[in-house]
Amino acid sequence: MATAADTCRSQGRLALLARTLGAGSWGRIWTGEWDRAQTENQEAAALAEETGESFWAVSATTNLAMLAALRGEHEVAQALARKAEEVLNVSGVRFLLNSIQQVRAVAAIGAGRYEEAFDLLRRLFEPTEPTFHEMRWWVAPDLADAAAHTGRQEEARTILAGFDALADRLPSPMIQMCLRYTRAVLADDDNAEPHYEEALSGSPSHWPPHRARLLLAHSHWLRRKRRTVEARGPLREARDIFDTLGAPHWSDHTRQLLRSAGESSIQRTPAARDRLSPQELQIATLAATGLTNRQISQRLYLSHRTIGSHLYRIFPKLGITTRTQLAHALATDTPT
């Protein structure tokens, strides 16, 4: 999709570029490339509105809502979800309605409103609901998390009946990861250990948002089994993943759990992304890849002088003086 986007950009096919950026960046959300997904979806939304591609504007807005929900920006996520839904209630595109419902559920989970999240997700599996769609299987980890916090594991297992058979037919790595995640979190406490071992060994670093939440669930199970010292390892790893992703709400929550497990934790300082405007972040991210001002200007349809002016303001905000320092400055939150 990135290659296709570059081709569309070089040919000036802006409507198709909006589609390609929006569709491609959805995958980046789940592989943890949140900053790049943010800038791509912002560009996709703007291009789609300018070229009259209203469907793809809604798609990009939905992706931005999911990013906000995952980062813990609950009010932003809800506002973007409402904006997208206003259009979709007219057009009735089910898979995007499904995604908007997931946005709201993820925001509720992040805010600790687990009953609300469970009820939102349960409705995705009811054929009479307008949000019913085959994409519902990708929300299984969210449903499992909500169930584990509300004591509704048995109900969740009933809702997800048939998931095993579906996964047997589909080699999709994401489906397989979701299945292993769900088995572990919904397992009875006495039988959960081998399921967590399988899920964590089969959930490598290229699925960081899911891995971090699975580590949290594992730490809860370890503490219920009175294995508090062992719980510190998963919590440390989860904390570090959330820091790298740029999910301060989850980072802070994990630090609290680590303290309650008897271990003090390093503090997190604001990330570079918090000091830049959305357009500045987009330009800085592109410059960090090695693109020249003229190449960035061609991508964003701005003058190269405008790009230079933005970078002139960006450098002091990040505390750097050269382009070669950009990638490091944008990489992660810096713990102190």
XYZ file of C-alpha atoms in Angstrom:
336
model
C 0.000 0.000 0.000
C 2.908 2.364 0.714
C 4.305 1.661 -2.761
C 0.893 2.301 -4.303
C 0.594 5.581 -2.375
C 3.972 6.742 -3.684
C 2.841 5.977 -7.240
C -0.448 7.848 -6.796
C 1.420 10.800 -5.328
C 3.946 10.968 -8.159
C 1.106 10.877 -10.716
C -0.992 13.492 -8.889
C -3.929 11.090 -8.497
C -5.152 12.700 -5.285
C -8.488 10.929 -4.912
C -6.832 7.534 -5.257
C -4.045 8.674 -2.934
C -6.633 9.462 -0.254
C -8.061 5.945 -0.579
C -4.655 4.287 -0.523
C -3.362 6.207 2.493
C -6.537 5.569 4.493
C -6.679 1.868 3.699
C -2.965 1.246 4.191
C -2.633 3.125 7.459
C -5.340 1.023 9.117
C -2.815 -1.805 9.338
C -0.224 0.522 10.841
C -2.503 1.060 13.845
C -2.255 -2.599 14.827
C 1.454 -2.942 14.063
C 2.159 -0.013 16.363
C 3.187 2.639 13.808
C 0.898 5.184 15.402
C 2.668 8.421 14.494
C 2.890 7.459 10.827
C -0.731 6.263 10.865
C -1.746 9.604 12.393
C -0.065 11.686 9.708
C -1.246 9.452 6.859
C -4.857 9.524 8.019
C -4.809 13.287 8.508
C -3.550 13.676 4.963
C -6.055 11.116 3.669
C -8.967 12.902 5.368
C -7.937 16.286 3.947
C -7.399 14.950 0.414
C -10.661 12.989 0.484
C -12.642 16.067 1.490
C -10.951 18.190 -1.178
C -11.633 15.626 -3.920
C -15.191 14.786 -2.854
C -14.357 11.251 -1.673
C -16.678 11.429 1.343
C -16.508 7.702 2.079
C -12.722 7.783 2.377
C -12.879 10.931 4.486
C -15.063 8.987 6.923
C -12.720 6.002 6.774
C -9.707 8.173 7.682
C -11.680 9.893 10.431
C -12.595 6.501 11.885
C -8.926 5.493 11.878
C -8.039 8.731 13.687
C -10.764 7.993 16.228
C -9.287 4.551 16.884
C -5.831 6.034 17.384
C -7.242 8.507 19.891
C -9.065 5.700 21.726
C -5.910 3.589 21.925
C -3.860 6.539 23.176
C -6.414 7.173 25.922
C -7.729 10.408 24.395
C -11.310 9.410 25.128
C -13.101 12.691 24.419
C -11.286 13.138 21.106
C -12.139 9.563 20.126
C -15.833 10.055 20.894
C -15.985 13.341 18.975
C -14.359 11.805 15.892
C -16.616 8.753 16.131
C -19.692 11.004 16.175
C -18.380 12.940 13.174
C -17.903 9.753 11.178
C -21.202 8.237 12.263
C -23.217 11.253 11.105
C -22.293 10.372 7.528
C -22.495 6.606 7.910
C -26.002 6.641 9.377
C -27.068 7.846 5.948
C -24.927 5.527 3.825
C -25.079 2.511 6.190
C -21.638 1.067 5.464
C -21.584 -1.785 7.960
C -17.878 -2.423 8.322
C -17.217 1.218 9.199
C -20.149 1.236 11.622
C -18.527 -1.848 13.122
C -15.215 0.005 13.454
C -16.857 3.025 15.076
C -18.486 0.753 17.621
C -15.071 -0.756 18.364
C -13.640 2.751 18.817
C -16.222 3.478 21.482
C -15.581 0.167 23.208
C -11.798 0.629 23.233
C -12.253 4.123 24.674
C -14.538 2.678 27.368
C -11.979 -0.031 28.228
C -9.248 2.575 28.535
C -11.460 4.594 30.877
C -12.270 1.548 33.003
C -15.929 1.387 31.902
C -15.886 -2.341 31.243
C -19.647 -3.017 31.434
C -20.266 -0.338 28.825
C -17.513 -1.775 26.625
C -18.903 -5.307 26.883
C -22.404 -4.211 25.892
C -21.069 -2.230 22.916
C -19.048 -5.198 21.696
C -21.738 -7.789 22.328
C -23.994 -5.986 19.868
C -21.440 -6.465 17.080
C -22.251 -10.191 17.146
C -26.037 -9.786 16.816
C -27.173 -10.180 13.174
C -30.050 -7.736 13.624
C -27.699 -4.904 14.572
C -26.532 -2.454 11.856
C -22.961 -2.926 13.107
C -22.932 -6.699 12.417
C -20.101 -7.598 10.008
C -17.422 -10.248 9.500
C -14.881 -7.801 10.950
C -16.445 -8.484 14.336
C -13.933 -11.292 14.939
C -11.126 -8.743 15.183
C -12.756 -7.253 18.297
C -12.548 -10.593 20.165
C -9.589 -9.426 22.334
C -11.533 -6.319 23.359
C -14.555 -8.443 24.227
C -12.353 -10.793 26.259
C -10.797 -7.904 28.200
C -14.204 -6.420 29.002
C -15.533 -9.842 30.028
C -12.575 -10.550 32.315
C -13.166 -7.316 34.227
C -16.922 -7.849 34.591
C -17.108 -11.563 35.351
C -18.871 -12.258 32.041
C -16.355 -14.759 30.678
C -18.932 -17.486 30.101
C -21.156 -15.102 28.161
C -18.160 -14.045 26.060
C -17.267 -17.677 25.322
C -20.836 -18.232 24.086
C -20.708 -15.125 21.898
C -17.411 -16.255 20.376
C -18.548 -19.807 19.668
C -17.370 -20.668 16.195
C -14.230 -18.538 16.350
C -11.997 -21.623 16.567
C -13.568 -23.154 13.468
C -13.221 -19.878 11.567
C -9.547 -19.529 12.548
C -8.891 -23.073 11.343
C -9.964 -22.002 7.845
C -8.155 -18.652 7.798
C -4.353 -18.312 7.926
C -4.554 -14.576 8.695
C -1.888 -13.786 11.328
C -4.194 -11.243 12.944
C -7.025 -13.761 13.286
C -4.642 -16.310 14.781
C -3.281 -13.743 17.223
C -6.803 -12.695 18.256
C -7.787 -16.312 18.842
C -4.793 -17.047 21.086
C -5.363 -13.805 22.987
C -9.011 -14.620 23.560
C -8.341 -18.194 24.703
C -5.883 -16.967 27.333
C -7.943 -14.128 28.765
C -11.199 -16.119 28.864
C -9.688 -19.321 30.265
C -10.538 -20.481 33.788
C -7.815 -19.382 36.196
C -6.792 -22.966 36.927
C -6.251 -23.722 33.221
C -5.017 -20.364 31.921
C -1.234 -20.762 32.167
C -0.598 -22.808 28.989
C -2.927 -20.505 27.052
C -0.974 -17.426 28.174
C 2.290 -19.142 27.258
C 0.967 -19.951 23.793
C -0.500 -16.484 23.272
C 2.623 -14.625 24.384
C 4.960 -16.832 22.371
C 2.704 -16.372 19.351
C 2.307 -12.617 19.859
C 5.653 -11.204 18.705
C 6.754 -7.604 18.805
C 5.087 -6.667 15.505
C 1.674 -6.681 17.259
C 2.645 -4.256 20.088
C -0.819 -2.840 21.027
C -2.249 -6.334 21.520
C 0.885 -7.688 23.152
C 0.972 -4.917 25.752
C -2.656 -5.474 26.735
C -2.140 -9.232 26.835
C 0.800 -8.707 29.187
C -1.482 -6.658 31.431
C -4.052 -9.461 31.479
C -1.302 -11.977 32.260
C -0.094 -9.851 35.174
C -3.642 -9.743 36.589
C -3.823 -13.546 36.377
C -0.436 -13.933 38.088
C -1.534 -11.700 40.948
C -4.779 -13.610 41.364
C -2.633 -16.738 41.681
C -0.549 -14.925 44.367
C 2.507 -14.818 42.097
C 3.032 -11.092 42.547
C 6.790 -11.077 42.028
C 6.365 -12.879 38.690
C 3.786 -10.273 37.646
C 6.424 -7.559 37.626
C 8.085 -8.886 34.454
C 4.977 -8.641 32.242
C 4.181 -5.230 33.719
C 7.649 -3.897 32.926
C 7.397 -5.074 29.331
C 3.872 -3.672 28.951
C 4.986 -0.316 30.374
C 7.864 -0.097 27.910
C 5.614 -0.964 24.947
C 3.028 1.650 25.930
C 5.795 4.237 26.305
C 7.114 3.414 22.841
C 3.655 3.515 21.275
C 2.856 6.867 22.833
C -0.075 5.738 24.990
C 0.396 7.798 28.182
C -2.903 6.759 29.735
C -1.970 3.080 29.506
C 1.615 3.813 30.542
C 0.480 5.552 33.723
C -1.996 2.776 34.510
C 0.723 0.141 34.105
C 3.086 2.091 36.353
C 0.414 2.129 39.061
C 0.018 -1.633 38.775
C 3.778 -2.062 38.976
C 3.910 0.037 42.143
C 1.117 -2.010 43.691
C 3.184 -5.123 42.850
C 6.004 -3.718 44.978
C 8.285 -2.107 42.395
C 8.868 1.578 41.778
C 8.858 2.593 38.130
C 10.665 5.116 35.978
C 8.725 8.243 35.101
C 7.643 9.205 31.617
C 8.292 12.618 30.072
C 6.103 14.102 27.309
C 6.863 12.764 23.841
C 8.066 14.855 20.946
C 4.676 14.440 19.293
C 3.076 16.394 22.151
C 5.164 19.472 21.338
C 4.291 19.631 17.632
C 1.148 20.534 15.721
C -0.308 17.792 13.483
C 1.227 19.381 10.358
C 4.584 19.864 12.065
C 4.582 16.223 13.144
C 3.805 15.136 9.574
C 6.659 17.223 8.156
C 9.103 16.137 10.863
C 8.208 12.475 10.321
C 8.842 12.772 6.578
C 12.102 14.669 7.090
C 13.257 12.000 9.539
C 13.031 9.415 6.746
C 15.649 11.353 4.766
C 13.378 13.220 2.345
C 14.537 16.664 1.216
C 12.413 19.801 1.643
C 11.543 19.680 -2.064
C 10.490 16.011 -1.860
C 8.338 16.747 1.194
C 6.789 19.728 -0.564
C 5.848 17.498 -3.515
C 4.217 14.998 -1.171
C 2.223 17.577 0.788
C 1.557 20.015 -2.074
C 3.232 22.870 -0.245
C 6.160 25.043 -1.335
C 9.617 23.903 -0.310
C 10.072 27.271 1.417
C 7.033 26.533 3.570
C 8.573 23.190 4.536
C 11.828 24.920 5.470
C 9.939 27.439 7.583
C 8.152 24.669 9.454
C 11.413 22.815 10.119
C 12.981 26.064 11.377
C 10.274 26.148 14.075
C 10.313 22.389 14.703
C 14.002 22.067 15.591
C 13.945 24.243 18.760
C 10.706 22.591 19.902
C 12.494 19.239 19.825
C 15.739 20.600 21.239
C 17.764 19.655 18.145
C 19.814 21.533 15.558
C 20.143 19.152 12.571
C 17.955 16.899 10.431
C 20.016 13.878 11.379
C 18.732 14.235 14.954
C 15.054 14.117 13.928
C 14.589 10.348 13.892
C 15.971 9.957 17.415
C 13.948 12.923 18.714
C 10.720 11.464 17.320
C 11.421 7.851 18.283
C 9.874 7.455 21.740
C 8.980 9.045 25.031
C 12.158 9.477 27.058
C 11.928 7.934 30.548
C 13.731 9.675 33.386
